[in-house]
Amino acid sequence: MIDFWPLIGIVIITVGLALKLNTLLVILVAGVATGLVADIAVMDILSTLGQSFTQNRYMSLFILILPMIGILERYGLRQRAEALIGAMKKASVSKILMTYLLLRKVTNGMGLSIGGHPSMIRPLIAPMAEAAAEKASPNLSDEKRQGIRALSAASENFANFFSQLLFIGTGGILLIKGVMTDNQLDVKLETMALWALPTAIASFVVFVIFSKIMEARLLKAGASSAAVTANVQKEGQ
């Protein structure tokens, strides 16, 4: 009979995240509970957790980004980004996001990581996109503003997720290479990176079309809102 008790960790994580408890604490409890029901010694469990932390300690470097971005925003980073776009006559939401998308894909292909939601989207790209939208639609509703922010975040997802395998030295492609080698499948890293290129191009095309559609809807809504405001002012006179 199959013993399902070692899967208790999945239940703990699911319930803990559903109740919005501390994520790190939930994962820690799930790991310890899984080890105990699997008859692993407490010291071995702690040793495994410590080893995993030291091997992946570089993952915690993102914490250093948050205070840096906070300081930059405190001294007007968002305002400067909005002012920069406000001075550009031909700036639009789709152009800004497409430019960032292309830049992110190209740098990913070169093995450089210059983007990210906390370091680029929130302090720079989203404010720039909002400023461009306000030029076309001054009476920008909160719903549309949130939509622009979501679209800005989506540009990072499309840019990074669908192009991170373009460089042969990234962790993702090396992981795939290792798995395929373990299964006696000899595939060169250059070949894998080459086959990742069509996906990167297709994702760029899809996002361009999607961002154009969203921008058209935004302009249409802005024009309707401006017309209503003008009629109200005319009736008031």
Short mmCIF file of C-alpha atoms in Angstrom, two decimals:
data_model
loop_
_atom_site.label_atom_id
_atom_site.label_comp_id
_atom_site.label_asym_id
_atom_site.label_seq_id
_atom_site.Cartn_x
_atom_site.Cartn_y
_atom_site.Cartn_z
CA MET A 1 0.00 0.00 0.00
CA ILE A 2 1.31 3.43 -0.95
CA ASP A 3 2.18 5.70 1.98
CA PHE A 4 0.82 9.17 1.26
CA TRP A 5 1.92 10.73 4.56
CA PRO A 6 5.17 12.16 3.11
CA LEU A 7 2.92 14.35 0.93
CA ILE A 8 1.68 16.18 4.04
CA GLY A 9 4.06 19.01 3.17
CA ILE A 10 2.01 19.86 0.08
CA VAL A 11 -1.13 20.13 2.21
CA ILE A 12 0.65 22.36 4.74
CA ILE A 13 1.93 24.69 2.01
CA THR A 14 -1.49 24.86 0.31
CA VAL A 15 -3.35 25.63 3.53
CA GLY A 16 -0.70 28.04 4.79
CA LEU A 17 -0.65 30.08 1.59
CA ALA A 18 -4.44 30.03 1.39
CA LEU A 19 -4.59 31.51 4.92
CA LYS A 20 -1.93 34.09 3.90
CA LEU A 21 0.47 33.02 6.63
CA ASN A 22 4.18 33.82 6.59
CA THR A 23 5.51 32.11 3.45
CA LEU A 24 8.96 31.28 4.80
CA LEU A 25 7.52 29.84 8.01
CA VAL A 26 4.98 27.74 6.10
CA ILE A 27 7.67 26.27 3.85
CA LEU A 28 9.91 25.55 6.84
CA VAL A 29 7.13 23.77 8.73
CA ALA A 30 6.20 21.80 5.61
CA GLY A 31 9.79 20.67 5.13
CA VAL A 32 10.23 19.59 8.76
CA ALA A 33 6.86 17.82 8.81
CA THR A 34 7.66 15.94 5.60
CA GLY A 35 11.00 14.83 7.01
CA LEU A 36 9.47 13.62 10.28
CA VAL A 37 6.73 11.52 8.67
CA ALA A 38 9.38 10.07 6.33
CA ASP A 39 11.35 8.87 9.41
CA ILE A 40 14.29 11.20 8.78
CA ALA A 41 16.30 12.18 11.84
CA VAL A 42 15.86 15.74 13.09
CA MET A 43 19.55 16.53 12.65
CA ASP A 44 19.44 15.23 9.08
CA ILE A 45 16.43 17.44 8.35
CA LEU A 46 18.20 20.51 9.74
CA SER A 47 21.35 19.59 7.83
CA THR A 48 19.39 19.30 4.57
CA LEU A 49 17.68 22.65 5.14
CA GLY A 50 21.00 24.34 5.95
CA GLN A 51 22.70 22.83 2.92
CA SER A 52 19.88 23.94 0.63
CA PHE A 53 20.07 27.46 2.01
CA THR A 54 23.83 27.78 1.55
CA GLN A 55 23.69 26.34 -1.96
CA ASN A 56 20.96 28.78 -3.01
CA ARG A 57 21.93 31.79 -0.90
CA TYR A 58 22.30 33.94 -4.02
CA MET A 59 18.49 33.82 -4.29
CA SER A 60 18.28 36.13 -1.26
CA LEU A 61 20.20 38.88 -3.08
CA PHE A 62 16.89 40.27 -4.36
CA ILE A 63 16.28 41.55 -0.82
CA LEU A 64 19.09 44.06 -1.33
CA ILE A 65 17.25 45.52 -4.32
CA LEU A 66 14.20 46.58 -2.33
CA PRO A 67 15.81 49.21 -0.05
CA MET A 68 17.79 50.59 -2.99
CA ILE A 69 14.64 51.03 -5.08
CA GLY A 70 12.87 52.54 -2.07
CA ILE A 71 15.60 55.18 -1.67
CA LEU A 72 15.51 56.02 -5.37
CA GLU A 73 11.73 56.42 -5.30
CA ARG A 74 11.94 58.59 -2.19
CA TYR A 75 14.15 61.00 -4.09
CA GLY A 76 11.88 61.21 -7.12
CA LEU A 77 12.74 58.36 -9.47
CA ARG A 78 9.11 57.81 -10.52
CA GLN A 79 8.50 61.53 -10.97
CA ARG A 80 11.58 61.90 -13.18
CA ALA A 81 10.49 58.93 -15.30
CA GLU A 82 7.02 60.44 -15.74
CA ALA A 83 8.49 63.85 -16.61
CA LEU A 84 10.77 62.28 -19.20
CA ILE A 85 7.85 60.63 -20.99
CA GLY A 86 5.76 63.76 -20.66
CA ALA A 87 8.38 65.63 -22.68
CA MET A 88 8.26 63.09 -25.52
CA LYS A 89 5.56 63.91 -28.07
CA LYS A 90 5.36 60.49 -29.75
CA ALA A 91 5.61 58.35 -26.64
CA SER A 92 2.84 55.78 -26.15
CA VAL A 93 2.13 52.86 -23.84
CA SER A 94 2.76 50.23 -26.50
CA LYS A 95 6.00 51.85 -27.74
CA ILE A 96 7.45 52.03 -24.24
CA LEU A 97 6.58 48.45 -23.38
CA MET A 98 7.72 47.10 -26.75
CA THR A 99 11.05 48.91 -26.39
CA TYR A 100 11.58 47.44 -22.94
CA LEU A 101 10.50 44.01 -24.16
CA LEU A 102 12.99 44.07 -27.03
CA LEU A 103 15.80 45.39 -24.83
CA ARG A 104 15.14 42.70 -22.23
CA LYS A 105 15.21 39.91 -24.80
CA VAL A 106 18.40 41.15 -26.42
CA THR A 107 20.22 41.48 -23.10
CA ASN A 108 18.97 38.06 -22.01
CA GLY A 109 20.44 36.63 -25.20
CA MET A 110 23.77 38.20 -24.21
CA GLY A 111 23.61 36.74 -20.72
CA LEU A 112 22.85 40.09 -19.04
CA SER A 113 20.02 40.62 -16.58
CA ILE A 114 18.99 44.28 -16.44
CA GLY A 115 15.31 43.92 -15.67
CA GLY A 116 12.87 42.63 -13.11
CA HIS A 117 9.60 43.66 -11.52
CA PRO A 118 11.10 45.37 -8.43
CA SER A 119 14.11 46.92 -10.14
CA MET A 120 12.65 48.11 -13.47
CA ILE A 121 8.88 47.69 -13.83
CA ARG A 122 7.66 49.34 -10.64
CA PRO A 123 10.05 52.30 -10.45
CA LEU A 124 10.53 53.03 -14.16
CA ILE A 125 8.52 51.21 -16.83
CA ALA A 126 5.09 51.37 -15.18
CA PRO A 127 5.33 55.12 -14.34
CA MET A 128 6.54 55.85 -17.88
CA ALA A 129 3.65 53.87 -19.37
CA GLU A 130 1.16 55.67 -17.10
CA ALA A 131 2.57 59.06 -18.09
CA ALA A 132 2.22 58.17 -21.77
CA ALA A 133 -1.38 57.04 -21.20
CA GLU A 134 -2.21 60.28 -19.38
CA LYS A 135 -1.05 62.25 -22.41
CA ALA A 136 -3.59 60.45 -24.58
CA SER A 137 -6.26 60.24 -21.88
CA PRO A 138 -5.93 62.95 -19.19
CA ASN A 139 -8.90 61.62 -17.19
CA LEU A 140 -7.35 58.22 -16.61
CA SER A 141 -9.52 56.09 -14.32
CA ASP A 142 -8.04 53.98 -11.55
CA GLU A 143 -9.18 50.82 -13.33
CA LYS A 144 -7.29 51.79 -16.50
CA ARG A 145 -4.28 52.80 -14.44
CA GLN A 146 -4.19 49.39 -12.79
CA GLY A 147 -4.55 47.78 -16.21
CA ILE A 148 -1.50 49.66 -17.48
CA ARG A 149 0.49 48.53 -14.46
CA ALA A 150 -0.57 44.94 -15.07
CA LEU A 151 0.39 45.22 -18.74
CA SER A 152 3.78 46.61 -17.71
CA ALA A 153 4.31 43.63 -15.43
CA ALA A 154 3.27 41.32 -18.26
CA SER A 155 5.94 42.83 -20.49
CA GLU A 156 8.58 41.63 -18.00
CA ASN A 157 7.03 38.15 -17.93
CA PHE A 158 6.98 37.90 -21.72
CA ALA A 159 10.49 39.32 -21.99
CA ASN A 160 12.24 37.21 -19.38
CA PHE A 161 10.36 33.90 -19.36
CA PHE A 162 10.39 33.42 -23.12
CA SER A 163 14.00 34.47 -23.67
CA GLN A 164 15.95 33.22 -20.67
CA LEU A 165 17.15 30.16 -22.61
CA LEU A 166 18.76 32.19 -25.39
CA PHE A 167 22.08 32.29 -23.55
CA ILE A 168 23.92 28.99 -23.14
CA GLY A 169 25.20 29.88 -19.68
CA THR A 170 21.88 30.42 -17.90
CA GLY A 171 20.76 28.11 -15.13
CA GLY A 172 17.60 27.04 -16.94
CA ILE A 173 19.29 25.74 -20.06
CA LEU A 174 22.02 24.05 -18.01
CA LEU A 175 19.34 22.31 -15.96
CA ILE A 176 17.63 21.04 -19.10
CA LYS A 177 20.99 19.90 -20.44
CA GLY A 178 21.67 17.97 -17.25
CA VAL A 179 18.29 16.25 -17.30
CA MET A 180 18.66 15.26 -20.95
CA THR A 181 22.18 13.98 -20.37
CA ASP A 182 20.96 11.84 -17.47
CA ASN A 183 18.44 10.31 -19.87
CA GLN A 184 21.12 9.56 -22.51
CA LEU A 185 20.00 12.36 -24.82
CA ASP A 186 23.00 14.15 -26.27
CA VAL A 187 21.93 17.68 -27.21
CA LYS A 188 24.35 20.58 -27.53
CA LEU A 189 23.75 23.81 -25.64
CA GLU A 190 24.05 25.80 -28.88
CA THR A 191 21.26 23.74 -30.45
CA MET A 192 18.99 24.25 -27.44
CA ALA A 193 19.58 28.00 -27.47
CA LEU A 194 18.86 28.11 -31.20
CA TRP A 195 15.53 26.34 -30.74
CA ALA A 196 14.60 28.81 -28.01
CA LEU A 197 14.80 31.66 -30.54
CA PRO A 198 11.44 30.99 -32.31
CA THR A 199 9.66 31.06 -28.94
CA ALA A 200 11.29 34.38 -28.07
CA ILE A 201 10.27 35.90 -31.40
CA ALA A 202 6.72 34.53 -31.23
CA SER A 203 6.25 35.88 -27.70
CA PHE A 204 7.40 39.31 -28.88
CA VAL A 205 4.87 39.32 -31.72
CA VAL A 206 2.05 38.18 -29.43
CA PHE A 207 2.79 40.88 -26.88
CA VAL A 208 3.05 43.59 -29.54
CA ILE A 209 -0.42 42.69 -30.83
CA PHE A 210 -1.85 42.47 -27.32
CA SER A 211 -0.37 45.79 -26.21
CA LYS A 212 -1.72 47.50 -29.34
CA ILE A 213 -5.19 46.17 -28.63
CA MET A 214 -5.05 47.29 -25.00
CA GLU A 215 -3.81 50.74 -26.00
CA ALA A 216 -6.62 51.10 -28.54
CA ARG A 217 -9.17 50.24 -25.85
CA LEU A 218 -7.57 52.77 -23.52
CA LEU A 219 -7.70 55.55 -26.11
CA LYS A 220 -11.30 54.70 -26.94
CA ALA A 221 -12.28 54.84 -23.29
CA GLY A 222 -10.37 58.10 -22.87
CA ALA A 223 -12.09 59.68 -25.85
CA SER A 224 -15.51 58.64 -24.53
CA SER A 225 -14.71 60.04 -21.09
CA ALA A 226 -13.48 63.32 -22.59
CA ALA A 227 -16.67 63.62 -24.68
CA VAL A 228 -18.87 63.08 -21.62
CA THR A 229 -16.90 65.67 -19.64
CA ALA A 230 -17.23 68.20 -22.49
CA ASN A 231 -20.99 67.65 -22.71
CA VAL A 232 -21.38 68.11 -18.97
CA GLN A 233 -19.39 71.35 -19.07
CA LYS A 234 -21.44 72.58 -22.04
CA GLU A 235 -24.70 71.85 -20.28
CA GLY A 236 -23.41 73.60 -17.18
CA GLN A 237 -22.78 76.74 -19.19
#
